[in-house]
Short mmCIF file of C-alpha atoms and ligand atoms in Angstrom, two decimals:
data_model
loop_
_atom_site.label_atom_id
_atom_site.label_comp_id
_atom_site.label_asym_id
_atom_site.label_seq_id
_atom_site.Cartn_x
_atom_site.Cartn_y
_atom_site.Cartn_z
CA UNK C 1174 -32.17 15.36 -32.34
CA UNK C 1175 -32.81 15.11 -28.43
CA UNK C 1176 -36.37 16.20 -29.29
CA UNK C 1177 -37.11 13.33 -31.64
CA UNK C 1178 -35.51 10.76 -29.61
CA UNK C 1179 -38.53 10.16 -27.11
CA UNK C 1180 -41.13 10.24 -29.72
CA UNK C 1181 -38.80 7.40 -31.54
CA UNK C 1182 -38.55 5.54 -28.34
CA UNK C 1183 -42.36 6.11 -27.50
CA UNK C 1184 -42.48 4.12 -31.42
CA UNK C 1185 -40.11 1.64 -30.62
CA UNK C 1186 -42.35 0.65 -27.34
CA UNK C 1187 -45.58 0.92 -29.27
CA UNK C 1188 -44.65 -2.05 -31.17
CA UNK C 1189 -46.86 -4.31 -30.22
CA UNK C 1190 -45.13 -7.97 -29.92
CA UNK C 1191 -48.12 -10.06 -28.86
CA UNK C 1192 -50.61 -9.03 -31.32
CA UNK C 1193 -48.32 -9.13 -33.89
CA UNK C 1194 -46.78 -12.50 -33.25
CA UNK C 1195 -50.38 -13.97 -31.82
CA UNK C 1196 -52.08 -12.83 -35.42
CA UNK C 1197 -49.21 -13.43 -37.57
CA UNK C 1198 -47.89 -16.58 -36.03
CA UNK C 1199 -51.17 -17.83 -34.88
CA UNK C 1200 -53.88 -16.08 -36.27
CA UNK C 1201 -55.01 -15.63 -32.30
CA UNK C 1202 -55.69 -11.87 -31.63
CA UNK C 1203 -54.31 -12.39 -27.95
CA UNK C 1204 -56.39 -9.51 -26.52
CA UNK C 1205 -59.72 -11.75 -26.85
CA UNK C 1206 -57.44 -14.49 -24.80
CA UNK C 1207 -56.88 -14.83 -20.91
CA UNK C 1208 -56.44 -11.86 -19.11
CA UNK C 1209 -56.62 -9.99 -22.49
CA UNK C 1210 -52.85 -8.22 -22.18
CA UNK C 1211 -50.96 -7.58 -24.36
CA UNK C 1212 -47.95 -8.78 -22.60
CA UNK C 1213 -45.37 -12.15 -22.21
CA UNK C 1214 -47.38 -13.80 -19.83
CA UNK C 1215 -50.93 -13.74 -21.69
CA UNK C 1216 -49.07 -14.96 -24.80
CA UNK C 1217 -47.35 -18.00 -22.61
CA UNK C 1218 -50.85 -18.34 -21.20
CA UNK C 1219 -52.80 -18.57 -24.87
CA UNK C 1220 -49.92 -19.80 -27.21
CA UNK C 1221 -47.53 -21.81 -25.25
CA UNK C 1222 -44.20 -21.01 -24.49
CA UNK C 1223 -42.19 -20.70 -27.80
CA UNK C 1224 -44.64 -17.48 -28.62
CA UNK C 1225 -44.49 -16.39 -25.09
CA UNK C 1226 -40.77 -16.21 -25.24
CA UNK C 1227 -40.75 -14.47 -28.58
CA UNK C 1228 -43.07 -11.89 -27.32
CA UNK C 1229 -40.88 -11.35 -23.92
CA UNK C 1230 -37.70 -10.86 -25.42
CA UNK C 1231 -39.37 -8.50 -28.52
CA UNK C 1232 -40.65 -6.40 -25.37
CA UNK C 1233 -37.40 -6.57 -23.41
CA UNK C 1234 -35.46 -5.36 -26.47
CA UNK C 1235 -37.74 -2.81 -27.21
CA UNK C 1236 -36.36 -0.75 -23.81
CA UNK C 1237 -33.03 -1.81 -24.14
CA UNK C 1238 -33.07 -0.33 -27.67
CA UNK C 1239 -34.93 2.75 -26.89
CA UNK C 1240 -32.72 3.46 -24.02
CA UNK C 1241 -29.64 2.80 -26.08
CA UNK C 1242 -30.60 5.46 -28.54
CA UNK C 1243 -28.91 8.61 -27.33
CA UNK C 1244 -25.96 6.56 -27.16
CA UNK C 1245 -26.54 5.51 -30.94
CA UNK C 1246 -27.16 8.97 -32.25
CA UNK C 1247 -24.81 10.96 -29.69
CA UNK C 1248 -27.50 13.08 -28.38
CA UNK C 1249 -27.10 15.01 -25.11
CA UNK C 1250 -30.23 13.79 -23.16
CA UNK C 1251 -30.37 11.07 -20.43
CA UNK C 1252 -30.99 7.78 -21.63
CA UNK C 1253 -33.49 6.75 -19.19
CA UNK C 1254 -35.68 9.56 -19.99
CA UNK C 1255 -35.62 8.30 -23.07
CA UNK C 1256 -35.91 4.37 -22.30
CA UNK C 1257 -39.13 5.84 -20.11
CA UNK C 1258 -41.17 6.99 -23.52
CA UNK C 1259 -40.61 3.16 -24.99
CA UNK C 1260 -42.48 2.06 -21.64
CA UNK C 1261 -44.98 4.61 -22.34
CA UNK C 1262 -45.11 3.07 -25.85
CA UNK C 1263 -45.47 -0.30 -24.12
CA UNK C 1264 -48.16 0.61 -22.45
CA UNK C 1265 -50.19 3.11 -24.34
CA UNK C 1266 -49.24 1.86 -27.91
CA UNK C 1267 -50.27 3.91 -30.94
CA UNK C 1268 -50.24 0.79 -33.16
CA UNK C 1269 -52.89 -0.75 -31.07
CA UNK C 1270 -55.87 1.38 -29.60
CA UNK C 1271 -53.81 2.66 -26.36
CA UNK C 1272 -53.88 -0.63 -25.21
CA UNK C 1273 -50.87 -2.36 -24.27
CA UNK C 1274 -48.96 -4.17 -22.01
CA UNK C 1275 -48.28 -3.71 -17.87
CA UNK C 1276 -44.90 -2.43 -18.16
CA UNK C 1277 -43.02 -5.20 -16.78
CA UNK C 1278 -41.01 -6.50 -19.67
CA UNK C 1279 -39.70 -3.42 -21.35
CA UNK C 1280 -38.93 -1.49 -17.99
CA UNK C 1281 -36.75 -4.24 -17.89
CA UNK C 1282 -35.35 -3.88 -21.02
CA UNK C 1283 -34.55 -0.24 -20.31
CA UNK C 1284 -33.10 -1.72 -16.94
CA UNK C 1285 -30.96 -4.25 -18.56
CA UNK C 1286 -28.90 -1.29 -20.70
CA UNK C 1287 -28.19 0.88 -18.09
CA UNK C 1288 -27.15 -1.75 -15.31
CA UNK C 1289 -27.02 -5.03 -16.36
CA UNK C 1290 -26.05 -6.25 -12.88
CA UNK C 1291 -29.13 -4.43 -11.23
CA UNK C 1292 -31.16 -6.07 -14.42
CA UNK C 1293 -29.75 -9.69 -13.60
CA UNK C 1294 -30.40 -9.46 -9.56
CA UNK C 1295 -34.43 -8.23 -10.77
CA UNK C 1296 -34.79 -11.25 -13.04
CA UNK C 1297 -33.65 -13.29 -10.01
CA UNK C 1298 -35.72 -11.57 -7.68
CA UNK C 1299 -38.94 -11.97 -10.10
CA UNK C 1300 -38.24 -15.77 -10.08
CA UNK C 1301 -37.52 -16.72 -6.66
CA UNK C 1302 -41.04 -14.57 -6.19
CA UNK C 1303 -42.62 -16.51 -8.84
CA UNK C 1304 -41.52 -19.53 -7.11
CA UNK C 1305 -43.12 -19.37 -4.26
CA UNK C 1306 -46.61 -16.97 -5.33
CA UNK C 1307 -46.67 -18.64 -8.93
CA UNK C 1308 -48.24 -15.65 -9.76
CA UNK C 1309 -46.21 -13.54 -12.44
CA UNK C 1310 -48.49 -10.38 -11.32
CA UNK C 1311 -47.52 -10.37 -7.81
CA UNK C 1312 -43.67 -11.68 -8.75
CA UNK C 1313 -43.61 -8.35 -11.18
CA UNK C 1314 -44.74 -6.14 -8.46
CA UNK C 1315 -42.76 -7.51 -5.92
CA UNK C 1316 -39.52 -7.16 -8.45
CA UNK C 1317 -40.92 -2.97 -8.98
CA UNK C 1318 -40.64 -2.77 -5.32
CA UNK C 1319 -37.19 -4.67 -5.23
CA UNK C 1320 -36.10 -1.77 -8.10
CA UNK C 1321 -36.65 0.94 -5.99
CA UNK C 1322 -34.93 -0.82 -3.10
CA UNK C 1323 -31.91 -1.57 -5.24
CA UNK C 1324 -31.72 2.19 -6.29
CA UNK C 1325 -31.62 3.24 -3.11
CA UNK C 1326 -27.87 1.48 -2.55
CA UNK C 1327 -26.73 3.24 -5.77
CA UNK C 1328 -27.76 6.67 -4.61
CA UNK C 1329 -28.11 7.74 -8.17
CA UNK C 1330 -30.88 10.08 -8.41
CA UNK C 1331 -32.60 9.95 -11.68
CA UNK C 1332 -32.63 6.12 -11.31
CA UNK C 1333 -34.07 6.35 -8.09
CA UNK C 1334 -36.77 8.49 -9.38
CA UNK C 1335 -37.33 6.34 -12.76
CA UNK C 1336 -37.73 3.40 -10.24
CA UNK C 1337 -40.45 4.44 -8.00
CA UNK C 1338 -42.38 6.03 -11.65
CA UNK C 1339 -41.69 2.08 -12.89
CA UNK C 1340 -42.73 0.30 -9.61
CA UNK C 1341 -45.67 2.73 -9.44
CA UNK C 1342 -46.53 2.35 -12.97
CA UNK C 1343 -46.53 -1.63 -12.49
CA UNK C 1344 -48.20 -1.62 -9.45
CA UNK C 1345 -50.87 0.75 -11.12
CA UNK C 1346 -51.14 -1.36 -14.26
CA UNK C 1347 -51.98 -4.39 -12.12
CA UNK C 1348 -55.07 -2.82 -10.59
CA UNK C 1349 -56.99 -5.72 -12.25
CA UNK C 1350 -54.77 -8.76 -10.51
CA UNK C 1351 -54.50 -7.56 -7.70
CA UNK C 1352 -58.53 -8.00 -7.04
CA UNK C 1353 -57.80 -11.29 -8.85
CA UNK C 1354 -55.24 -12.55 -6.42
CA UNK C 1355 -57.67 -11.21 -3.44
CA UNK C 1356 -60.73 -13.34 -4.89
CA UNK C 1357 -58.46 -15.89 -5.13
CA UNK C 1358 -59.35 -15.94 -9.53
CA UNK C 1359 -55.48 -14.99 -10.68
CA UNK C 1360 -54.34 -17.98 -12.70
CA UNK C 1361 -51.08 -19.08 -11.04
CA UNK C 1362 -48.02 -20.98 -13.14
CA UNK C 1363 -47.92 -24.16 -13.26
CA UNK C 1364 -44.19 -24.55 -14.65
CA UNK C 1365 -42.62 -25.03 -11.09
CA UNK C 1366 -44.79 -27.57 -10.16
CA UNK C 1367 -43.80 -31.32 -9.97
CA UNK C 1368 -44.74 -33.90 -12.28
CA UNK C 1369 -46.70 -36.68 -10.01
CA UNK C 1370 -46.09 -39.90 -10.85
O1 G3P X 2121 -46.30 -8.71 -17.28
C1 G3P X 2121 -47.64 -8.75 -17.01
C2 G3P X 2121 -47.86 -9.76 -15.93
O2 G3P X 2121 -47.28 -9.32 -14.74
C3 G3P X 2121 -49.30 -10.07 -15.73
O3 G3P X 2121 -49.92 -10.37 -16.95
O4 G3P X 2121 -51.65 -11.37 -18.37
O5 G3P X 2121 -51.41 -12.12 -15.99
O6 G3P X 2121 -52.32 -9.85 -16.49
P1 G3P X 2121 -51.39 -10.94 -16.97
#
């Protein structure tokens, strides 16, 4: 059984929530769309926020699920090793080419089971960073480094280590942004702004 549980969770994250709810719910195949992720943000970006939102929380729940599994099936294996393979999934998803997402909602989601209170002060890091940058790239990178950071109080190893892999996987999968944000080309939010009058 411990065997089988990372391929399942490596599944589990290859399910992939914005192509499935952009062509089923929209007939929009989101990777031809905006920055062409496969992610939350290009879905709130092409399809508005009710798709967006769908496609966030399927990718949240796809770590918190994966990293609930030992727990589920009583296996003797650590249960973020496990929630890593549905990040993997995430990102390299069988379902669609390889090509997936940047790792920031279902590292979360694998996050949000094993601490909820470490997965609560993120999501409030990420926003008051999106507040100010309005860019959800650099708000999910700064939140990766905020991770490892946070770890670092806990002292418990194998989180500590599964944080810097998931702040250096994030940081990696944002290559593309971060040459954006330099050229000064990354779209930015426009949520926070103020309506003028
Ligand atoms: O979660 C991914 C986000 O940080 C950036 O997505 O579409 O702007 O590249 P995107």
């Amino acid at each position: 059984m411990e065997f089988i549980l990372p391929i399942l969770a490596y599944l589990i994250g290859s399910v992939p929530f914005a192509l499935v709810v952009g062509k089923l719910g929209y007939g929009v195949d989101i990777r031809e769309h905006g920055s062409g992720n496969l992610g939350g943000t290009n879905t709130f970006r092409t399809l508005g926020a009710k798709a967006g939102l769908m496609v966030t929380i399927g990718d949240i729940l796809k770590g918190t699920l994966a990293t609930a599994l030992p727990f589920l099936f009583d296996a003797n294996i650590h249960p973020l090793f496990v929630g890593l393979f549905a990040v993997i999934g995430h990102v390299y998803p069988i379902f669609a080419k390889f090509k997936g997402g940047k790792a920031v909602a279902t590292s979360g989601g694998v996050l949000l089971f094993y601490n909820p209170v470490m997965f609560l002060f993120l999501v409030l890091c990420f926003f008051i960073a999106l507040y100010i940058s309005k860019y959800v790239s650099l708000s999910s990178m700064i939140t990766g480094v905020f991770l490892f950071v946070y770890t670092l109080f806990l002292g418990d190893l194998v989180l500590i280590i599964v944080a810097v892999f998931l702040a250096l996987f994030v940081i990696i999968k944002h290559r593309a942004n971060i040459q954006r944000i330099m050229k000064g080309t990354e779209p930015k939010v426009t949520f926070f702004n103020k309506r003028k009058r």
